[in-house]
CSV table of C-alpha atoms and ligand atoms in Angstrom, one decimal:
chain,number,residue,atom,x,y,z
A,10,MET,CA,-1.8,18.5,-5.1
A,11,ARG,CA,0.6,17.2,-2.4
A,12,VAL,CA,0.2,13.6,-1.5
A,13,LEU,CA,1.6,11.7,1.5
A,14,ILE,CA,1.9,7.9,1.2
A,15,ILE,CA,2.1,6.5,4.8
A,16,ASP,CA,3.6,3.0,4.9
A,17,GLY,CA,1.9,1.4,7.9
A,18,TYR,CA,3.6,-1.8,6.7
A,19,VAL,CA,2.1,-5.0,5.4
A,20,ASP,CA,2.9,-8.7,6.1
A,21,GLU,CA,1.1,-11.2,4.0
A,22,PRO,CA,2.0,-14.8,3.2
A,23,ALA,CA,3.2,-13.7,-0.2
A,24,CYS,CA,4.3,-10.1,0.5
A,25,LEU,CA,6.5,-8.6,3.2
A,26,GLY,CA,6.5,-4.8,3.5
A,27,VAL,CA,8.3,-4.2,6.8
A,28,PRO,CA,11.7,-2.5,6.8
A,29,PRO,CA,14.2,-3.3,5.3
A,30,TYR,CA,11.5,-4.6,2.9
A,31,MET,CA,9.3,-2.4,0.8
A,32,ALA,CA,6.0,-3.9,-0.6
A,33,PRO,CA,4.9,-3.0,-4.1
A,34,TYR,CA,1.8,-1.1,-2.8
A,35,PRO,CA,3.6,2.3,-2.4
A,36,ARG,CA,5.4,2.0,-5.7
A,37,TYR,CA,2.2,1.1,-7.6
A,38,ILE,CA,0.4,4.0,-5.9
A,39,ALA,CA,3.2,6.5,-6.8
A,40,GLY,CA,3.1,5.3,-10.4
A,41,ALA,CA,-0.7,5.7,-10.5
A,42,LEU,CA,-0.4,9.3,-9.2
A,43,ILE,CA,2.4,10.1,-11.8
A,44,GLU,CA,0.1,8.8,-14.6
A,45,LYS,CA,-2.6,11.2,-13.4
A,46,GLY,CA,-0.2,14.2,-13.6
A,47,VAL,CA,0.9,14.6,-10.0
A,48,GLN,CA,4.5,15.8,-9.9
A,49,LYS,CA,7.2,13.6,-8.4
A,50,GLU,CA,8.2,16.2,-5.9
A,51,ASP,CA,4.7,16.4,-4.6
A,52,ILE,CA,4.5,12.7,-3.8
A,53,ILE,CA,6.1,12.0,-0.4
A,54,TYR,CA,6.7,8.6,1.2
A,55,ARG,CA,7.0,8.1,4.9
A,56,THR,CA,7.1,5.0,7.1
A,57,ILE,CA,4.9,5.0,10.2
A,58,ASP,CA,8.0,4.7,12.3
A,59,ARG,CA,9.4,8.0,10.9
A,60,ILE,CA,6.0,9.8,11.5
A,61,ARG,CA,5.9,8.3,15.0
A,62,THR,CA,9.4,9.4,16.0
A,63,ARG,CA,9.9,12.7,14.2
A,64,ARG,CA,6.4,14.2,14.8
A,65,GLU,CA,6.8,16.4,11.7
A,66,PRO,CA,3.8,18.6,10.8
A,67,LEU,CA,1.7,16.9,8.2
A,68,ARG,CA,0.1,19.2,5.7
A,69,PHE,CA,-1.0,17.4,2.5
A,70,ASP,CA,-4.1,17.4,0.3
A,71,LEU,CA,-4.3,13.6,0.2
A,72,TYR,CA,-3.1,11.0,2.7
A,73,ILE,CA,-2.8,7.3,1.5
A,74,ILE,CA,-2.2,4.8,4.3
A,75,ILE,CA,-1.1,1.3,3.5
A,76,ALA,CA,-1.7,-1.3,6.2
A,77,GLY,CA,-2.6,-4.9,7.0
A,78,MET,CA,-0.8,-7.7,8.8
A,79,THR,CA,-2.2,-11.1,8.0
A,80,VAL,CA,0.6,-13.3,9.3
A,81,PRO,CA,2.0,-13.3,12.8
A,82,GLY,CA,5.4,-11.7,12.2
A,83,LYS,CA,7.9,-10.4,14.8
A,84,TYR,CA,9.9,-7.4,13.6
A,85,LEU,CA,13.3,-6.4,14.9
A,86,ARG,CA,13.2,-2.6,14.3
A,87,ALA,CA,9.8,-1.6,12.9
A,88,SER,CA,6.4,-1.5,14.4
A,89,PRO,CA,3.2,-1.6,12.2
A,90,ILE,CA,0.7,1.1,12.4
A,91,THR,CA,-1.8,0.8,15.3
A,92,LEU,CA,-5.5,1.5,15.3
A,93,LYS,CA,-4.9,4.4,17.7
A,94,GLU,CA,-2.5,6.0,15.2
A,95,ILE,CA,-5.0,5.5,12.3
A,96,ASN,CA,-7.6,7.3,14.5
A,97,GLU,CA,-5.1,10.2,15.1
A,98,LEU,CA,-4.5,10.4,11.3
A,99,SER,CA,-8.2,10.5,10.6
A,100,HIS,CA,-8.3,14.0,12.2
A,101,LEU,CA,-5.9,15.6,9.6
A,102,GLU,CA,-7.3,18.1,7.1
A,103,GLY,CA,-7.5,16.6,3.6
A,104,THR,CA,-8.7,13.4,2.0
A,105,LYS,CA,-7.7,10.2,3.8
A,106,ILE,CA,-7.6,6.8,2.1
A,107,ILE,CA,-6.5,3.5,3.6
A,108,GLY,CA,-6.0,0.2,1.8
A,109,GLY,CA,-3.8,-2.9,1.3
A,110,PRO,CA,-4.5,-6.2,3.2
A,111,ILE,CA,-6.4,-4.1,5.8
A,112,ARG,CA,-9.3,-4.3,3.4
A,113,LEU,CA,-9.8,-7.9,4.6
A,114,GLY,CA,-10.0,-6.7,8.3
A,115,PHE,CA,-7.8,-5.1,10.9
A,116,GLY,CA,-6.0,-6.9,13.7
A,117,GLU,CA,-3.3,-5.4,15.9
A,118,GLU,CA,-1.0,-8.2,14.8
A,119,GLY,CA,-1.0,-10.9,12.2
A,120,GLY,CA,-2.6,-14.2,13.3
A,121,SER,CA,-5.0,-12.4,15.7
A,122,SER,CA,-8.7,-12.2,14.7
A,123,ALA,CA,-9.4,-9.3,12.4
A,124,LYS,CA,-12.4,-7.0,12.6
A,125,GLU,CA,-13.9,-5.1,9.7
A,126,PHE,CA,-12.0,-1.8,9.4
A,127,SER,CA,-14.1,1.3,10.0
A,128,VAL,CA,-12.7,4.7,11.2
A,129,PRO,CA,-14.8,7.8,10.5
A,130,GLY,CA,-13.0,10.3,8.2
A,131,ILE,CA,-10.9,7.6,6.4
A,132,THR,CA,-12.2,5.8,3.3
A,133,LEU,CA,-11.3,2.1,3.0
A,134,ALA,CA,-10.3,1.0,-0.5
A,135,LYS,CA,-12.2,-2.3,-0.6
A,136,LYS,CA,-10.3,-3.7,-3.5
A,137,ASP,CA,-7.0,-2.5,-4.9
A,138,ILE,CA,-5.9,0.7,-3.3
A,139,GLU,CA,-3.7,1.7,-6.3
A,140,ALA,CA,-6.7,1.5,-8.6
A,141,PHE,CA,-8.8,3.4,-6.1
A,142,VAL,CA,-6.2,6.2,-5.9
A,143,TYR,CA,-6.0,6.3,-9.7
A,144,ASP,CA,-9.7,6.7,-10.1
A,145,LEU,CA,-9.9,9.2,-7.3
A,146,MET,CA,-7.8,11.6,-9.3
A,147,ASP,CA,-10.8,12.0,-11.7
A,148,HIS,CA,-13.6,11.9,-9.1
A,149,LYS,CA,-12.0,13.9,-6.2
A,150,ASP,CA,-14.8,12.6,-3.9
A,151,PRO,CA,-13.9,9.2,-2.4
A,152,ALA,CA,-17.5,8.3,-2.0
A,153,SER,CA,-18.1,8.4,-5.7
A,154,VAL,CA,-15.2,6.1,-6.6
A,155,GLN,CA,-16.0,2.5,-7.6
A,156,HIS,CA,-14.0,-0.1,-5.8
A,157,ARG,CA,-12.2,-2.3,-8.3
A,158,MET,CA,-9.1,-4.5,-8.9
A,159,ARG,CA,-6.3,-3.1,-10.9
A,160,THR,CA,-5.5,-4.6,-14.3
A,161,ASN,CA,-2.2,-6.2,-15.3
A,162,SER,CA,-1.6,-3.5,-17.9
A,163,GLU,CA,-2.1,-0.8,-15.2
A,164,ILE,CA,0.5,-2.2,-12.9
A,165,GLY,CA,2.7,-2.9,-15.8
A,166,ARG,CA,2.8,0.9,-16.2
A,167,TRP,CA,2.6,2.0,-12.6
A,168,ALA,CA,5.2,-0.4,-11.2
A,169,GLU,CA,7.8,1.2,-13.6
A,170,SER,CA,6.8,4.8,-13.2
A,171,GLY,CA,6.5,4.5,-9.4
A,172,THR,CA,10.0,3.2,-8.8
A,173,PHE,CA,11.3,6.7,-7.9
A,174,ILE,CA,9.6,6.4,-4.5
A,175,ILE,CA,12.1,3.8,-3.4
A,176,THR,CA,14.7,6.5,-2.9
A,177,GLN,CA,12.6,7.9,-0.1
A,178,HIS,CA,12.7,4.7,1.9
A,179,PRO,CA,14.8,5.1,5.1
A,180,ASP,CA,16.9,2.1,4.2
A,181,TYR,CA,17.7,3.3,0.7
A,182,PRO,CA,20.0,2.2,-1.0
A,183,PHE,CA,19.8,-1.0,1.0
A,184,VAL,CA,16.0,-1.3,0.8
A,185,LEU,CA,14.8,-4.8,-0.3
A,186,CYS,CA,12.0,-4.3,-2.8
A,187,GLU,CA,9.4,-7.1,-3.0
A,188,LEU,CA,8.6,-7.9,-6.7
A,189,GLU,CA,5.2,-9.2,-7.6
A,190,THR,CA,5.2,-11.6,-10.5
A,191,TYR,CA,1.7,-12.9,-9.9
A,192,ARG,CA,-0.9,-13.1,-7.2
A,193,GLY,CA,-3.5,-15.7,-6.3
A,194,CYS,CA,-3.2,-19.4,-5.6
A,195,PRO,CA,-3.6,-22.2,-8.2
A,196,ARG,CA,-4.5,-24.9,-5.6
A,197,HIS,CA,-8.0,-26.3,-5.3
A,198,SER,CA,-7.8,-26.4,-1.5
A,199,HIS,CA,-5.9,-23.7,0.4
A,200,CYS,CA,-3.8,-23.5,3.5
A,201,TYR,CA,-5.9,-22.3,6.4
A,202,PHE,CA,-3.6,-19.4,7.4
A,203,CYS,CA,-3.2,-17.9,3.9
A,204,THR,CA,-5.0,-14.9,2.5
A,205,GLU,CA,-3.6,-15.3,-1.0
A,206,PRO,CA,-6.8,-17.3,-2.1
A,207,PHE,CA,-8.8,-14.0,-1.7
A,208,TYR,CA,-7.1,-12.8,-4.9
A,209,GLY,CA,-8.6,-15.7,-6.8
A,210,LYS,CA,-6.9,-17.7,-9.6
A,211,PRO,CA,-3.3,-16.7,-10.4
A,212,ASP,CA,-3.0,-13.5,-12.3
A,213,PHE,CA,0.4,-13.5,-13.9
A,214,ARG,CA,2.2,-10.2,-14.9
A,215,GLU,CA,3.8,-9.9,-18.3
A,216,VAL,CA,7.5,-10.9,-18.1
A,217,ASN,CA,8.6,-7.7,-19.9
A,218,ASP,CA,6.6,-5.6,-17.4
A,219,VAL,CA,8.5,-7.2,-14.5
A,220,VAL,CA,11.8,-6.7,-16.3
A,221,ARG,CA,11.1,-3.0,-17.0
A,222,GLU,CA,10.2,-2.5,-13.3
A,223,VAL,CA,13.6,-4.0,-12.3
B,23,SF4,S1,-2.9,-21.1,0.0
B,23,SF4,FE1,-1.6,-21.2,-1.9
B,23,SF4,S2,-0.4,-19.4,-1.9
B,23,SF4,FE2,-1.2,-19.7,0.2
B,23,SF4,S3,0.5,-20.7,1.3
B,23,SF4,FE3,-1.0,-22.3,0.5
B,23,SF4,S4,-0.2,-22.9,-1.5
B,23,SF4,FE4,0.9,-21.0,-0.9
């Protein structure tokens, strides 16, 4: 199986994944695929900017798109994936999955009102995309996969085994890798602009897992 991870970029209050930054999502997904037996050489990472400019032929069995801008960022040399581009990708042969903060809704830019994402031909991972991809490897049919959150022990493993994908980033070796130590927000009342409360109470990773990932 050949897999293409398309980084459409994410920008969340607690996670930036726009070059030169790389979010944890592609690394976790790559690690989940490795654990399911997909070979490293069959897992390709491309940013949407590279796909947009090079127009290389895309022939993969599985396409995994990461997207979602929830804060109004302005970027110097990268442009997040557009709805038009997602529609174009939906016509590719093969299985298409999309996830990340886009599960909360799609807006052309952060800070704009977001609409529920729905594009025929692409399955939205409604919870954690890395868990969805992991389970998809057993089910094959996206419609039969249960949407669920990943566990701390899962990302403890996937974060480490997925680090190889960093070398495929266009800014490597100067890519800045966002490290997740926990997610969620411990406050009783939350800031109006923030999507972190959607992750619930803080969910801390094991210190040794983070150290191994580094
Ligand atoms: S809601 Fe919580 S995580 Fe979000 S900005 Fe406010 S304090 Fe930080």
